[in-house]
GROMACS .gro file of N, CA and C in nm:
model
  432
    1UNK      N    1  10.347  13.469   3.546
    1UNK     CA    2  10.288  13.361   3.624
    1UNK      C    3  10.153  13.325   3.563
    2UNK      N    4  10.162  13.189   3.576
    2UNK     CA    5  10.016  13.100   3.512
    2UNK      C    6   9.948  13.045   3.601
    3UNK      N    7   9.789  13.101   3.608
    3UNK     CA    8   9.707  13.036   3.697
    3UNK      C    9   9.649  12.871   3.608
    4UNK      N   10   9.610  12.771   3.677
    4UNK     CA   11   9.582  12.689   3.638
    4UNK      C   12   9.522  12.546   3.671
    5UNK      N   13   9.422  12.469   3.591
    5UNK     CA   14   9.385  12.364   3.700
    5UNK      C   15   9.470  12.259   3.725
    6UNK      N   16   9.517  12.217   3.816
    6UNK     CA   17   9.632  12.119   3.831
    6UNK      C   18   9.554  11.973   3.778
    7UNK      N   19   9.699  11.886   3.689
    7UNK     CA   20   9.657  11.808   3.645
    7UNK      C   21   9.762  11.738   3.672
    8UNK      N   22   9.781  11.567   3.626
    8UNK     CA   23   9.848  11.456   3.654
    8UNK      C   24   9.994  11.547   3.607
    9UNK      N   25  10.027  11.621   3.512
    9UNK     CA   26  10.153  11.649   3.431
    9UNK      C   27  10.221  11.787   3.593
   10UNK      N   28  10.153  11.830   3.659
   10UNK     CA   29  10.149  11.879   3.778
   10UNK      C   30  10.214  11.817   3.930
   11UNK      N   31  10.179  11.750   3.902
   11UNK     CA   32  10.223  11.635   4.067
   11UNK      C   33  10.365  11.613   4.107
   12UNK      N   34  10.492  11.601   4.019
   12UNK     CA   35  10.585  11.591   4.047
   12UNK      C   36  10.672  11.780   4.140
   13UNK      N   37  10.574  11.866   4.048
   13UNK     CA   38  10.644  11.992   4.145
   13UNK      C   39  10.521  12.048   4.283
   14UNK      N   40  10.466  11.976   4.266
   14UNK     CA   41  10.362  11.988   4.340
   14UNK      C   42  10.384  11.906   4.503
   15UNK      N   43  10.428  11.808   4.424
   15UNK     CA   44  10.500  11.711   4.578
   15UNK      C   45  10.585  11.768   4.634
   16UNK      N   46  10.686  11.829   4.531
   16UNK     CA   47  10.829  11.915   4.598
   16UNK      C   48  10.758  12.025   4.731
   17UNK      N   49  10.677  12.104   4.689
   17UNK     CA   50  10.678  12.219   4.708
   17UNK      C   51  10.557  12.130   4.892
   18UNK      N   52  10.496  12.010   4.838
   18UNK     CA   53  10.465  11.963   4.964
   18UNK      C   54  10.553  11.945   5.041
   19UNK      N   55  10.630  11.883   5.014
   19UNK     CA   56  10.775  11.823   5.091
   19UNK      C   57  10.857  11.928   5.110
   20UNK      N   58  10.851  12.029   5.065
   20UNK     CA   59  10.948  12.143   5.143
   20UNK      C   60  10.872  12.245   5.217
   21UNK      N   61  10.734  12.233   5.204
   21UNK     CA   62  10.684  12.340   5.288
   21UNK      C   63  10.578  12.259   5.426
   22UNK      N   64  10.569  12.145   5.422
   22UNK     CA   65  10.451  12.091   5.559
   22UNK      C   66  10.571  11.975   5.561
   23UNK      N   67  10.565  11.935   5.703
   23UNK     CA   68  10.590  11.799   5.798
   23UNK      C   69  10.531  11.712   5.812
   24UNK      N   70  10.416  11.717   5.736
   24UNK     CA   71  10.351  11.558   5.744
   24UNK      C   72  10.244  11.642   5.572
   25UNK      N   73  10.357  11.630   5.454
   25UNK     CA   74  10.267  11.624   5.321
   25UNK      C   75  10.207  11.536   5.298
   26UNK      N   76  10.129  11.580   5.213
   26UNK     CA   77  10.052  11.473   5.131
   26UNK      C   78  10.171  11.368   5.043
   27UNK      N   79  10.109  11.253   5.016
   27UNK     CA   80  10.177  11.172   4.965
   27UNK      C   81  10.122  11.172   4.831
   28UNK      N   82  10.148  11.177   4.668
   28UNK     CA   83  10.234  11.148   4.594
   28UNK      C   84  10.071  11.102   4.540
   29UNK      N   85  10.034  10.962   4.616
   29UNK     CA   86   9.880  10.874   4.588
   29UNK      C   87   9.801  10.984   4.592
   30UNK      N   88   9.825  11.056   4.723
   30UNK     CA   89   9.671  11.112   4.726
   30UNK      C   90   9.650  11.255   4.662
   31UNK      N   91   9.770  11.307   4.617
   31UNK     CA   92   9.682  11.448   4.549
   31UNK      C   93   9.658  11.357   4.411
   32UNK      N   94   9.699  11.254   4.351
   32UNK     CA   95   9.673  11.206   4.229
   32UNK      C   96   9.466  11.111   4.258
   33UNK      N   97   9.473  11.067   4.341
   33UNK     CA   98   9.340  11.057   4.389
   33UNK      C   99   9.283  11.181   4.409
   34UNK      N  100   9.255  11.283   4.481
   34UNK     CA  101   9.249  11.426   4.458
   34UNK      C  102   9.210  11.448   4.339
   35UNK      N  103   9.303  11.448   4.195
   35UNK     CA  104   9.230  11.478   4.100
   35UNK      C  105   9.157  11.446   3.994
   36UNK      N  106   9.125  11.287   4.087
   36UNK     CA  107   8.992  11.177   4.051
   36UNK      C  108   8.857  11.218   4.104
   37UNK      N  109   8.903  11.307   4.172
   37UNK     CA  110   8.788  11.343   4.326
   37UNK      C  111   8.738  11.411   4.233
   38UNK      N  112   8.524  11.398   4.242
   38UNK     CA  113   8.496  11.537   4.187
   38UNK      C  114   8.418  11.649   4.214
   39UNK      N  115   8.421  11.604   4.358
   39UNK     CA  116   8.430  11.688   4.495
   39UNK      C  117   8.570  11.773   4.514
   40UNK      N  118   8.698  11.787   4.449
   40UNK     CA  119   8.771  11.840   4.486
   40UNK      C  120   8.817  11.914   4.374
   41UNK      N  121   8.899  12.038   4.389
   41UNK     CA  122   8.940  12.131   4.290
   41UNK      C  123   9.068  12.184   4.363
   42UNK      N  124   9.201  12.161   4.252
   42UNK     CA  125   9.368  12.252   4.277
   42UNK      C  126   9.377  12.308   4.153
   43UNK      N  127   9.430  12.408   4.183
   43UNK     CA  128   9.490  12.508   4.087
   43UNK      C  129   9.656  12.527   4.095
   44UNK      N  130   9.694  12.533   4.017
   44UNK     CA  131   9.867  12.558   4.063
   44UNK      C  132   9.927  12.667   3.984
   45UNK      N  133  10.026  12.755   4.035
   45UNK     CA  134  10.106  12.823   3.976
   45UNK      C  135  10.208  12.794   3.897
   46UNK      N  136  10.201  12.835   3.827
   46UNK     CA  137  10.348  12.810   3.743
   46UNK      C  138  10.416  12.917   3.666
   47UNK      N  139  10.547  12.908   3.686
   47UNK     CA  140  10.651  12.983   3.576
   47UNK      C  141  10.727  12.906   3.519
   48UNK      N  142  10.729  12.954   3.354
   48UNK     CA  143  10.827  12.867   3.293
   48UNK      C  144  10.786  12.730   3.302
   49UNK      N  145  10.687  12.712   3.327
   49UNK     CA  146  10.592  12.551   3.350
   49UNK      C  147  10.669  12.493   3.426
   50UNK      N  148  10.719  12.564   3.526
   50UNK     CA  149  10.762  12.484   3.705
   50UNK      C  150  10.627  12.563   3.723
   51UNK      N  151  10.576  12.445   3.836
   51UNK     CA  152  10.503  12.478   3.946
   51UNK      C  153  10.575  12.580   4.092
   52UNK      N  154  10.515  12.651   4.090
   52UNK     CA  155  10.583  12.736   4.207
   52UNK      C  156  10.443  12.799   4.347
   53UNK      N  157  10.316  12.722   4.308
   53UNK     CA  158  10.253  12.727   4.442
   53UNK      C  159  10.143  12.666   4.370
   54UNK      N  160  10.064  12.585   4.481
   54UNK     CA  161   9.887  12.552   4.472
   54UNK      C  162   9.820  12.576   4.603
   55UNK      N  163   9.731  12.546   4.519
   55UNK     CA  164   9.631  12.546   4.630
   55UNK      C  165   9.497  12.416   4.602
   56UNK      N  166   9.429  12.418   4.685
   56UNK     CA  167   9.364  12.312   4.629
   56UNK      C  168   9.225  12.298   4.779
   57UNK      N  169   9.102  12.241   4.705
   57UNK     CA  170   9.014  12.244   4.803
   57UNK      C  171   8.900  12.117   4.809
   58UNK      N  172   8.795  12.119   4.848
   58UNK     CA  173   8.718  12.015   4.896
   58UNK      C  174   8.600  12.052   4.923
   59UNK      N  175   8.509  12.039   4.797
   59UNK     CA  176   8.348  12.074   4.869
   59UNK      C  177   8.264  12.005   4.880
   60UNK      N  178   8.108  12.052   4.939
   60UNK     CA  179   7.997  12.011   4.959
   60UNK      C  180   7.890  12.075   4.930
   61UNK      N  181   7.780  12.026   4.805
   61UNK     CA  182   7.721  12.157   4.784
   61UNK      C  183   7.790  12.280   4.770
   62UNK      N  184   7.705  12.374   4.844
   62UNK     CA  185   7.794  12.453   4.849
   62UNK      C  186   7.891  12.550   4.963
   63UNK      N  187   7.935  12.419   4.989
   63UNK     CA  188   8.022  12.429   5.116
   63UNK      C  189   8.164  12.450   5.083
   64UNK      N  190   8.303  12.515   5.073
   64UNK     CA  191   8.428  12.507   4.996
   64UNK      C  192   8.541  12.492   5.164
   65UNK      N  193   8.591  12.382   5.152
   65UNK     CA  194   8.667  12.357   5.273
   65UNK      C  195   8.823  12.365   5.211
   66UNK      N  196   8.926  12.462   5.197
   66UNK     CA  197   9.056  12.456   5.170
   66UNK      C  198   9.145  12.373   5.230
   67UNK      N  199   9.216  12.264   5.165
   67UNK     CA  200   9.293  12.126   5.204
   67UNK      C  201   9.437  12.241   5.265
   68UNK      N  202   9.515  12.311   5.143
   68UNK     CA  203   9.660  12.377   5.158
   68UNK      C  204   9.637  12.471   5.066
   69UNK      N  205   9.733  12.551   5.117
   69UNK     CA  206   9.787  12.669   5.019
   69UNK      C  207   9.944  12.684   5.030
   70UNK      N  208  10.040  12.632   4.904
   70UNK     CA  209  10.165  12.627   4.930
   70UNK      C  210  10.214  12.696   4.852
   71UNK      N  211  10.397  12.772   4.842
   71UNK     CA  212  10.405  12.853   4.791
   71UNK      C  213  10.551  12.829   4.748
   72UNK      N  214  10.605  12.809   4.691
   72UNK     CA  215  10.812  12.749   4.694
   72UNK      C  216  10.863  12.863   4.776
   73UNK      N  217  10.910  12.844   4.853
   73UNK     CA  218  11.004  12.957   4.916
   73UNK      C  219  11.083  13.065   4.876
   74UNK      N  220  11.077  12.998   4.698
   74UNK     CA  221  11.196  13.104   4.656
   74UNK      C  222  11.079  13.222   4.532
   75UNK      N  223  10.964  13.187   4.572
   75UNK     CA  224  10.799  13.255   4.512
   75UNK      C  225  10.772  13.342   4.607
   76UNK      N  226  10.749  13.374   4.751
   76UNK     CA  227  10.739  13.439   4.828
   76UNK      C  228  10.708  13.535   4.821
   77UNK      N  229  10.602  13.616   4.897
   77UNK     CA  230  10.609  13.753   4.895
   77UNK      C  231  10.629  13.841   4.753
   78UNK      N  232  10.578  13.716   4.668
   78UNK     CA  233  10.543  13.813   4.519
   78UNK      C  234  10.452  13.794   4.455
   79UNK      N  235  10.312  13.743   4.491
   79UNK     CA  236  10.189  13.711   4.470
   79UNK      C  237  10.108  13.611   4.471
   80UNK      N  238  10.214  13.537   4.444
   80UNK     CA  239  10.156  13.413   4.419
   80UNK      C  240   9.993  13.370   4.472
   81UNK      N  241  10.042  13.345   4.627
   81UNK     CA  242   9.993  13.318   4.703
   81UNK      C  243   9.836  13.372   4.708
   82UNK      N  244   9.846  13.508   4.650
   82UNK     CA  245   9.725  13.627   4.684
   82UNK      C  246   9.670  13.524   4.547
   83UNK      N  247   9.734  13.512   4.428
   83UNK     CA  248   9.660  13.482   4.266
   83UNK      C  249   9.580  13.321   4.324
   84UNK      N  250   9.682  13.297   4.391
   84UNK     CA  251   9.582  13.134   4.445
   84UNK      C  252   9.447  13.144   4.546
   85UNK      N  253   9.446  13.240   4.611
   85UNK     CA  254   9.351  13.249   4.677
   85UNK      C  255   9.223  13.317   4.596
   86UNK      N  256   9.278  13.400   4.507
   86UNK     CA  257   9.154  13.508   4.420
   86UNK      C  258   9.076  13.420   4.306
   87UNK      N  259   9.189  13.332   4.273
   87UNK     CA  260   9.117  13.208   4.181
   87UNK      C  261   9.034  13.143   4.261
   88UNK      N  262   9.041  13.094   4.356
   88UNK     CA  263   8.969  13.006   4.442
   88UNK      C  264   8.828  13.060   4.514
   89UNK      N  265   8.873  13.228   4.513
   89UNK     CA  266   8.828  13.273   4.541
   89UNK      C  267   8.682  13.253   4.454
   90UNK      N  268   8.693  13.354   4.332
   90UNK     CA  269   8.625  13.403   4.241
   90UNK      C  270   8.569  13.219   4.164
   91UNK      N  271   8.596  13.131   4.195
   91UNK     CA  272   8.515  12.966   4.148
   91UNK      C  273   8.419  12.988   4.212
   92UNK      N  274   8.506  13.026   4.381
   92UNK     CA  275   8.320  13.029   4.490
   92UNK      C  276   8.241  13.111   4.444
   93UNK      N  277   8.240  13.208   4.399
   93UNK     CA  278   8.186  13.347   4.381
   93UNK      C  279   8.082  13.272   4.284
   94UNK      N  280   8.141  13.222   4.145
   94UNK     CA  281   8.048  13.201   4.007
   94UNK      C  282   7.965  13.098   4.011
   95UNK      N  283   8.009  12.986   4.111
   95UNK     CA  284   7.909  12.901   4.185
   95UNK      C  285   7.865  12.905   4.307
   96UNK      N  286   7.809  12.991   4.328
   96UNK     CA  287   7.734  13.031   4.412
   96UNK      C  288   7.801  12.957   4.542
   97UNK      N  289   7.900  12.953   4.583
   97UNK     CA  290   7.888  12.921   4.713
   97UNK      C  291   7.836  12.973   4.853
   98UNK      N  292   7.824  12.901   4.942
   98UNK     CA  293   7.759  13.020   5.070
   98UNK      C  294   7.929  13.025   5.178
   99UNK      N  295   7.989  12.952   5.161
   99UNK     CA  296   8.149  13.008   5.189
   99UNK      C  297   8.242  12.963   5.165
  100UNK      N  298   8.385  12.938   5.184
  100UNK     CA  299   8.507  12.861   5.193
  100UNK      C  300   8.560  12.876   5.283
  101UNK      N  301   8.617  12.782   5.379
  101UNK     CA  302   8.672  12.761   5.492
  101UNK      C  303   8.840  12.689   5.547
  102UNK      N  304   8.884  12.760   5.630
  102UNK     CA  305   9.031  12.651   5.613
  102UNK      C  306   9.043  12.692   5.732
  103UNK      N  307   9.182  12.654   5.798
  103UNK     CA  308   9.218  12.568   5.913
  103UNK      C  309   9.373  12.629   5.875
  104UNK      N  310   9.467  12.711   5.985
  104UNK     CA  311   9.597  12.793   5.924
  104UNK      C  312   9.655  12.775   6.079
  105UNK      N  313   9.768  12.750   6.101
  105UNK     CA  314   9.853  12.795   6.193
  105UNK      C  315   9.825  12.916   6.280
  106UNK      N  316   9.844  12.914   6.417
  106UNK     CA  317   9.786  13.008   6.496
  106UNK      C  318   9.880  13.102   6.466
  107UNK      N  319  10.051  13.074   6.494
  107UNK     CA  320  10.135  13.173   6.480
  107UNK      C  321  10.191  13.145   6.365
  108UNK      N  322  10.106  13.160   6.209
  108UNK     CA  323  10.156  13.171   6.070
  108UNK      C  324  10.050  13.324   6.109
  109UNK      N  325  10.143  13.436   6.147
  109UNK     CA  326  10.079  13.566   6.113
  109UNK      C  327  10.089  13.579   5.927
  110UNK      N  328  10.189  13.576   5.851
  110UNK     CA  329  10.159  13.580   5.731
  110UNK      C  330  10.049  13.563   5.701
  111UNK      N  331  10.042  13.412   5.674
  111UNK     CA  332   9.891  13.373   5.607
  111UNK      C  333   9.788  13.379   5.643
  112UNK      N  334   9.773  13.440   5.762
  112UNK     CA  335   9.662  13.488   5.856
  112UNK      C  336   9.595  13.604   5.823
  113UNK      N  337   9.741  13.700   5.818
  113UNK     CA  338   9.663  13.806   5.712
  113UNK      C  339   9.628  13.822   5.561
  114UNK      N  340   9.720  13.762   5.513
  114UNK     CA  341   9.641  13.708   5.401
  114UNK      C  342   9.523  13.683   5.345
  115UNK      N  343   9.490  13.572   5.468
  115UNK     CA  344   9.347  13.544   5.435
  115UNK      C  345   9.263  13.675   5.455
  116UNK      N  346   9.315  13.779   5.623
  116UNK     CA  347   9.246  13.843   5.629
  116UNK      C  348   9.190  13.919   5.540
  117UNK      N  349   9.283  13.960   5.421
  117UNK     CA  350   9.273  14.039   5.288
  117UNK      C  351   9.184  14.037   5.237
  118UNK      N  352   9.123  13.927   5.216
  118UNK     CA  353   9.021  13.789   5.086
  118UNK      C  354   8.885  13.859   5.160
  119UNK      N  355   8.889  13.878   5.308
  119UNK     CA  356   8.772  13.862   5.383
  119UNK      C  357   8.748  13.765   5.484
  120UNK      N  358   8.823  13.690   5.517
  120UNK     CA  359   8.813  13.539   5.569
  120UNK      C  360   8.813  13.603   5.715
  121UNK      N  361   8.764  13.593   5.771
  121UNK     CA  362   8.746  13.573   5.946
  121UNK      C  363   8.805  13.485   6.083
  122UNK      N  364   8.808  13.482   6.110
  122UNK     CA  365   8.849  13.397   6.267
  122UNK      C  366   8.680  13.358   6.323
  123UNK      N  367   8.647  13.207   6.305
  123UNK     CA  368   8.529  13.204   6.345
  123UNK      C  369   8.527  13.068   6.468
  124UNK      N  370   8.656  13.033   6.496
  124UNK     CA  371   8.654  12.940   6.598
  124UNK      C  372   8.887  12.870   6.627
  125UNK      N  373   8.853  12.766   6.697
  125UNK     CA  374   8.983  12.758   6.714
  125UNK      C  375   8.989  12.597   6.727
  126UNK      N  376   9.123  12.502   6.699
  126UNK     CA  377   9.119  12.372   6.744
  126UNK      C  378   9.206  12.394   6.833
  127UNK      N  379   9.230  12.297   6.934
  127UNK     CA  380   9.334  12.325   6.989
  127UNK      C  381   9.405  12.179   6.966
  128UNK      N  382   9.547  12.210   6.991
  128UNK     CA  383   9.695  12.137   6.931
  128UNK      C  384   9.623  12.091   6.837
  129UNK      N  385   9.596  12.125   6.769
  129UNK     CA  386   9.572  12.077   6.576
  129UNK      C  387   9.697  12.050   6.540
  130UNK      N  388   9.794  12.093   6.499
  130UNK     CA  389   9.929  12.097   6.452
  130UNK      C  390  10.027  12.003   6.502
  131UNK      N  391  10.082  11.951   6.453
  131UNK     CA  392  10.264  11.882   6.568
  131UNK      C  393  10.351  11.916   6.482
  132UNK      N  394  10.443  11.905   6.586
  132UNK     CA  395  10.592  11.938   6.553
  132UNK      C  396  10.596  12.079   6.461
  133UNK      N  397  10.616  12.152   6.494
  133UNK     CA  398  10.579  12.171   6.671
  133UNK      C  399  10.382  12.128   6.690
  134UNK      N  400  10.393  12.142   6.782
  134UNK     CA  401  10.220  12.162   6.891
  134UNK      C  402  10.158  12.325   6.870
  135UNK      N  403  10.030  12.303   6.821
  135UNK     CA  404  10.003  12.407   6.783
  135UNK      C  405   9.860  12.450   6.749
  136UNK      N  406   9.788  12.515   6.801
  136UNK     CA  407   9.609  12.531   6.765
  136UNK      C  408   9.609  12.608   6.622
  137UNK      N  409   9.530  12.567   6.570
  137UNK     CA  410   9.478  12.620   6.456
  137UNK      C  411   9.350  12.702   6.428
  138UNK      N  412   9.343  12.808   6.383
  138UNK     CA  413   9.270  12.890   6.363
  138UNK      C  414   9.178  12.886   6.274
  139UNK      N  415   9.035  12.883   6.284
  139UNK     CA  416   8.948  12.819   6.170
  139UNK      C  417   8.899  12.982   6.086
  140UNK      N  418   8.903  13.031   5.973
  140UNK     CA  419   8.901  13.154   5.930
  140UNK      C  420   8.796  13.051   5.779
  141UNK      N  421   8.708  13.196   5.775
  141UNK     CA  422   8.588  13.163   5.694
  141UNK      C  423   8.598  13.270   5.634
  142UNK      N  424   8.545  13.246   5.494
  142UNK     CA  425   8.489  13.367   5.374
  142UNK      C  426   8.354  13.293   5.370
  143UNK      N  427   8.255  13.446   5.418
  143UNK     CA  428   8.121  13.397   5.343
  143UNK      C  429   8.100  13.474   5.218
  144UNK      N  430   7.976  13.437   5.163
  144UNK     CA  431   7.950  13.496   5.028
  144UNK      C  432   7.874  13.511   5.008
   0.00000   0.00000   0.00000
């Protein structure tokens, strides 16, 4: 597996893996705007130069707000996921950020602990953030 910065040659498995893992993905325009942004930073996985997870984020100063973290279904539970977060991780780290922040499904226990792994916290809640289903979202922070 290849960590990496996602680029235009990226977007076509990148959409897949939107479109099979969230109910209301991103569209197609906007992660390609995304990587016009230069306020924003994705990284993507790949094997065999398929994409098989990203991640991707949104800062301020040094503020790091996480957009998604997606993973192909058939990647699962074999790192991926952890290599996307430690990259993302370790950017905040070398630029000094003061944290990174995201917004996860109340009952996605997976990625909950996950994050918990990194360090990330439970520091507030939305409520029905989510549809289809209805669902509060859990706001979890890494400081640094």
């Amino acid at each position: 597996m290849k960590i990496e910065k996602m680029t235009a040659a990226h977007l076509d498995g990148v959409c897949k893996i939107e479109n099979d893992c969230f109910v209301h993905p991103w569209s197609r325009e906007s992660l390609e705007s995304e990587l016009q942004n230069d306020n924003s930073l994705f990284y993507v996985a790949a094997e065999d130069d398929k994409v098989i997870g990203y991640i991707g984020m949104n800062f301020v100063l040094d503020e790091g707000y996480i957009y998604n973290v997606a993973v192909s279904e058939d990647f699962r539970k074999r790192g991926v996921g952890s290599a996307l977060i430690r990259t993302l991780v370790t950017y905040c780290k070398k630029n000094s950020f003061s944290f990174l922040t995201l917004e996860v499904r109340q009952g996605n226990a997976p990625a909950r602990s996950l994050y918990e792994s990194f360090g990330f916290i439970k520091v507030g809640e939305r409520k029905n953030y989510y549809s289809e289903p209805t669902e509060n979202a859990v706001l979890m922070t890494l400081y640094f």
